[in-house]
Amino acid sequence: MSTESPLIIALDYPSLDAALCMADQLDPRHCRVKVGKELFTRSGPSVIEALHGRGFEVFLDLKFHDIPNTVASAVQAAAEQGVWMVNLHAGGGRRMMEAARERLAQHDLHTHLIAVTVLTSLHAEDLREVGVTASPADHVERLALLAQQSGMQGVVCSAQEAGRLKKICGEDFLKVTPGIRPSFSAADDQQRIMMPKQAMAAGSTHLVIGRPVTQAKDPIAALAAIQTELSVSS
Ligand SMILES: O=C(O)c1cc(=O)[nH]c(=O)n1[C@@H]1O[C@H](COP(=O)(O)O)[C@@H](O)[C@H]1O
């Protein structure tokens, strides 16, 4: 089932049962879901099958980063499971991204392929420690341009960079933004954050939201509050 909603709920749970318990409270007409490293490592492809069976479009977030052939094969494996979106790290470089893109084309697979730029948990000092002297915004811009030239359909970035990327990469280039924090939630381990409505106004095309919903006392009330905030015009 396809949806117009920009919301992607991160099912960061330690078991298939816990993830499906949450999914069963969600409506695939109103959001997509994301399966990440913990859940996939524990449950394997069966979680994807179960979510597809419930009508959800799935973003498989395994952030591949390896030599070109290995990443291309992993992306193919993900796409063959019918996921809506899969990601890799732009830091893996042009040849890695091109190999993944070409592999999908060779097999006529239409999964959205996007590249992670600078993780939303990082700030300038973290980048300096790994030898990157550029600001997070400049490094995101550099990686996003490289991702676009390498045939990616978009990037994962923070909403703080979405406006700049809209100008330089265009509106159609996807800006999938985690680090979304409604007024009622804590930042947790995220550094470059923004509120949902502001993120959409800045140019995000999709909002990834995990703990503000999944760890809320009443997850469905939290999600409803976010949806209301998004639909109220300013
Ligand atoms: O690729 C991602 O989804 C991702 C990239 C990034 O830079 N930052 C980031 O938080 N994520 C993921 O987005 C989700 C954010 O979850 P919350 O911080 O709980 O809302 C987690 O599943 C992260 O793994």
Coordinates of C-alpha atoms and ligand atoms in Angstrom, one line a residue:
M1 CA 0.0 0.0 0.0
S2 CA 1.4 3.4 -1.0
T3 CA 1.0 6.5 1.2
E4 CA 1.4 10.2 0.6
S5 CA 2.5 10.6 4.3
P6 CA 6.1 11.8 4.9
L7 CA 6.2 9.9 8.2
I8 CA 8.5 6.9 8.6
I9 CA 8.3 5.2 12.0
A10 CA 11.5 3.5 13.1
L11 CA 10.7 0.1 14.5
D12 CA 13.8 0.0 16.7
Y13 CA 12.7 -3.0 18.8
P14 CA 14.6 -6.1 20.0
S15 CA 12.2 -8.7 18.7
L16 CA 9.8 -9.5 15.9
D17 CA 6.9 -9.6 18.3
A18 CA 7.6 -6.2 19.8
A19 CA 7.9 -4.6 16.3
L20 CA 4.7 -6.2 15.1
C21 CA 2.8 -5.2 18.2
M22 CA 3.7 -1.6 17.3
A23 CA 3.0 -2.1 13.6
D24 CA -0.4 -3.5 14.4
Q25 CA -1.3 -0.1 16.0
L26 CA -0.2 1.8 12.9
D27 CA -2.0 2.3 9.6
P28 CA -0.1 1.8 6.4
R29 CA -2.2 4.5 4.8
H30 CA -0.7 7.0 7.2
C31 CA 2.9 6.1 7.6
R32 CA 5.8 3.9 6.4
V33 CA 8.0 1.8 8.7
K34 CA 11.7 1.4 9.0
V35 CA 13.6 -1.7 9.9
G36 CA 17.0 -1.1 11.3
K37 CA 20.1 -3.1 12.4
E38 CA 18.9 -4.4 15.7
L39 CA 15.5 -5.7 14.6
F40 CA 16.9 -7.1 11.3
T41 CA 19.8 -8.8 13.0
R42 CA 17.4 -10.5 15.4
S43 CA 14.5 -11.3 13.2
G44 CA 16.0 -11.5 9.6
P45 CA 13.9 -11.1 6.5
S46 CA 10.8 -12.5 8.2
V47 CA 10.1 -9.1 9.7
I48 CA 10.0 -7.6 6.2
E49 CA 7.6 -10.3 5.0
A50 CA 5.4 -9.7 8.0
L51 CA 5.3 -5.9 7.5
H52 CA 4.6 -6.3 3.8
G53 CA 1.8 -8.7 4.7
R54 CA 0.2 -5.9 6.8
G55 CA 0.4 -3.5 3.8
F56 CA 3.4 -1.4 4.9
E57 CA 6.1 0.1 2.7
V58 CA 9.4 -0.7 4.3
F59 CA 12.6 1.3 4.5
L60 CA 15.4 -1.3 5.2
D61 CA 18.0 0.8 7.1
L62 CA 21.2 -1.3 7.2
K63 CA 23.5 1.6 6.0
F64 CA 25.7 -0.6 3.9
H65 CA 29.4 0.5 3.7
D66 CA 31.8 -1.9 2.1
I67 CA 33.6 -2.6 -1.2
P68 CA 31.5 -2.0 -4.3
N69 CA 30.7 -5.6 -5.2
T70 CA 29.7 -6.5 -1.6
V71 CA 27.4 -3.4 -1.3
A72 CA 25.9 -3.9 -4.7
S73 CA 25.0 -7.5 -3.8
A74 CA 23.5 -6.5 -0.4
V75 CA 21.4 -3.8 -2.1
Q76 CA 20.2 -6.3 -4.7
A77 CA 19.3 -8.8 -1.9
A78 CA 17.3 -6.0 -0.1
A79 CA 15.5 -4.9 -3.3
E80 CA 14.6 -8.5 -4.1
Q81 CA 12.7 -8.6 -0.8
G82 CA 10.6 -5.8 -2.2
V83 CA 11.5 -3.1 0.2
W84 CA 10.5 0.5 -0.7
M85 CA 13.8 2.0 0.3
V86 CA 17.4 0.9 1.2
N87 CA 20.4 3.0 2.2
L88 CA 24.2 2.9 2.1
H89 CA 26.9 5.3 3.4
A90 CA 27.9 8.0 1.0
G91 CA 31.3 7.8 2.6
G92 CA 31.8 4.5 0.8
G93 CA 32.5 6.6 -2.3
R94 CA 31.5 7.1 -5.8
R95 CA 32.4 3.6 -7.2
M96 CA 30.5 1.9 -4.4
M97 CA 27.4 4.0 -4.9
E98 CA 27.5 3.5 -8.7
A99 CA 27.9 -0.2 -8.4
A100 CA 24.8 -0.4 -6.2
R101 CA 22.8 1.8 -8.6
E102 CA 23.9 -0.2 -11.6
R103 CA 23.1 -3.5 -10.0
L104 CA 19.5 -2.4 -9.3
A105 CA 19.2 -1.3 -13.0
Q106 CA 20.6 -4.5 -14.3
H107 CA 17.9 -6.5 -12.4
D108 CA 15.1 -4.0 -13.1
L109 CA 14.7 -3.4 -9.4
H110 CA 13.0 -0.1 -8.4
T111 CA 13.7 0.2 -4.7
H112 CA 14.7 3.7 -3.7
L113 CA 18.4 3.9 -3.1
I114 CA 19.6 6.7 -0.8
A115 CA 22.9 7.6 0.9
V116 CA 23.6 8.5 4.5
T117 CA 25.6 11.7 4.6
V118 CA 26.6 12.7 8.2
L119 CA 24.8 10.9 11.0
T120 CA 22.4 13.1 12.9
S121 CA 24.1 12.0 16.1
L122 CA 27.3 13.8 15.1
H123 CA 28.4 17.4 15.6
A124 CA 31.4 19.4 14.5
E125 CA 33.8 18.1 17.2
D126 CA 32.9 14.4 16.3
L127 CA 33.8 15.1 12.7
R128 CA 37.1 16.7 13.7
E129 CA 38.1 13.6 15.7
V130 CA 37.8 11.5 12.5
G131 CA 39.8 13.9 10.4
V132 CA 36.9 15.9 8.8
T133 CA 37.6 19.6 9.3
A134 CA 34.5 20.8 7.4
S135 CA 31.4 21.8 9.3
P136 CA 28.6 19.2 9.4
A137 CA 26.6 21.3 6.9
D138 CA 29.5 21.6 4.4
H139 CA 30.3 17.9 4.7
V140 CA 26.7 16.9 4.2
E141 CA 26.6 19.1 1.1
R142 CA 29.7 17.5 -0.3
L143 CA 28.4 14.0 0.2
A144 CA 25.0 14.8 -1.1
L145 CA 26.4 16.2 -4.4
L146 CA 28.6 13.1 -4.7
A147 CA 25.6 10.9 -4.0
Q148 CA 23.5 12.7 -6.6
Q149 CA 26.3 12.4 -9.2
S150 CA 26.6 8.7 -8.4
G151 CA 22.9 8.1 -9.2
M152 CA 21.4 8.0 -5.7
Q153 CA 17.7 9.2 -5.5
G154 CA 18.3 11.1 -2.3
V155 CA 20.1 11.2 1.0
V156 CA 19.7 10.8 4.7
C157 CA 20.7 14.1 6.4
S158 CA 19.4 16.2 9.3
A159 CA 16.5 18.6 8.7
Q160 CA 19.0 21.4 9.5
E161 CA 20.6 20.7 6.1
A162 CA 17.5 20.0 4.1
G163 CA 17.0 23.6 3.0
R164 CA 20.4 23.9 1.6
L165 CA 20.2 20.6 -0.2
K166 CA 16.8 21.6 -1.7
K167 CA 18.6 24.5 -3.4
I168 CA 21.6 22.6 -4.7
C169 CA 20.2 19.1 -5.4
G170 CA 16.6 20.1 -6.3
E171 CA 13.2 19.3 -4.8
D172 CA 12.9 15.8 -6.3
F173 CA 16.1 14.6 -4.6
L174 CA 14.9 12.9 -1.5
K175 CA 15.9 14.3 1.9
V176 CA 15.1 11.7 4.5
T177 CA 15.6 13.3 7.9
P178 CA 16.0 11.5 11.3
G179 CA 16.7 13.5 14.4
I180 CA 13.1 14.7 14.4
R181 CA 12.0 15.8 17.8
P182 CA 8.4 17.1 18.6
S183 CA 8.2 19.6 21.4
F184 CA 7.3 16.9 23.9
S185 CA 10.3 14.7 23.5
A186 CA 14.0 14.5 24.6
A187 CA 16.9 14.8 22.2
D188 CA 18.3 11.4 23.3
D189 CA 21.6 10.8 21.5
Q190 CA 20.7 13.0 18.5
Q191 CA 22.6 16.2 17.9
R192 CA 21.2 17.9 14.8
I193 CA 17.5 17.9 15.5
M194 CA 14.4 19.7 14.4
M195 CA 10.7 19.7 15.1
P196 CA 8.4 17.9 12.5
K197 CA 6.6 20.9 11.0
Q198 CA 9.8 23.0 10.8
A199 CA 11.6 20.0 9.1
M200 CA 8.9 19.8 6.4
A201 CA 9.0 23.6 5.9
A202 CA 12.8 23.4 5.6
G203 CA 12.6 20.9 2.8
S204 CA 12.6 17.4 4.3
T205 CA 10.7 15.0 2.0
H206 CA 10.5 12.3 4.7
L207 CA 10.6 12.4 8.5
V208 CA 12.1 9.4 10.4
I209 CA 10.7 9.2 13.9
G210 CA 11.5 6.5 16.4
R211 CA 11.6 7.0 20.2
P212 CA 9.3 10.1 20.4
V213 CA 6.6 7.6 19.2
T214 CA 7.9 4.1 20.1
Q215 CA 9.0 5.0 23.6
A216 CA 6.1 7.3 24.4
K217 CA 3.7 6.2 27.2
D218 CA 1.0 6.2 24.6
P219 CA 2.6 5.8 21.1
I220 CA -0.5 6.3 19.2
A221 CA -1.4 9.5 21.0
A222 CA 2.2 10.7 20.3
L223 CA 1.9 9.9 16.6
A224 CA -1.5 11.6 16.4
A225 CA -0.1 14.7 18.0
I226 CA 2.7 14.8 15.4
Q227 CA 0.1 14.3 12.6
T228 CA -2.0 17.1 13.9
E229 CA 0.9 19.4 14.1
L230 CA 1.9 18.6 10.5
S231 CA -1.6 19.2 9.2
V232 CA -2.2 22.5 10.9
S233 CA -1.3 25.3 8.6
S234 CA 0.7 28.2 10.1
Ligands
LIG1 O1 19.6 6.2 8.4 C1 18.9 6.4 9.4 O2 17.7 6.1 9.4 C2 19.5 7.3 10.4 C3 20.5 8.1 10.0 C4 21.0 9.1 10.8 O3 21.8 10.0 10.5 N1 20.4 9.2 12.1 C5 19.5 8.4 12.5 O4 19.0 8.5 13.7 N2 19.0 7.3 11.7 C6 18.1 6.4 12.2 O5 16.8 7.0 12.5 C7 16.2 6.6 13.7 C8 16.0 7.7 14.6 O6 15.4 7.3 15.8 P1 15.0 8.2 17.0 O7 16.2 9.0 17.4 O8 14.6 7.3 18.1 O9 13.9 9.1 16.5 C9 17.1 5.4 14.2 O10 16.6 4.2 13.8 C10 18.4 5.7 13.6 O11 19.1 4.5 13.3

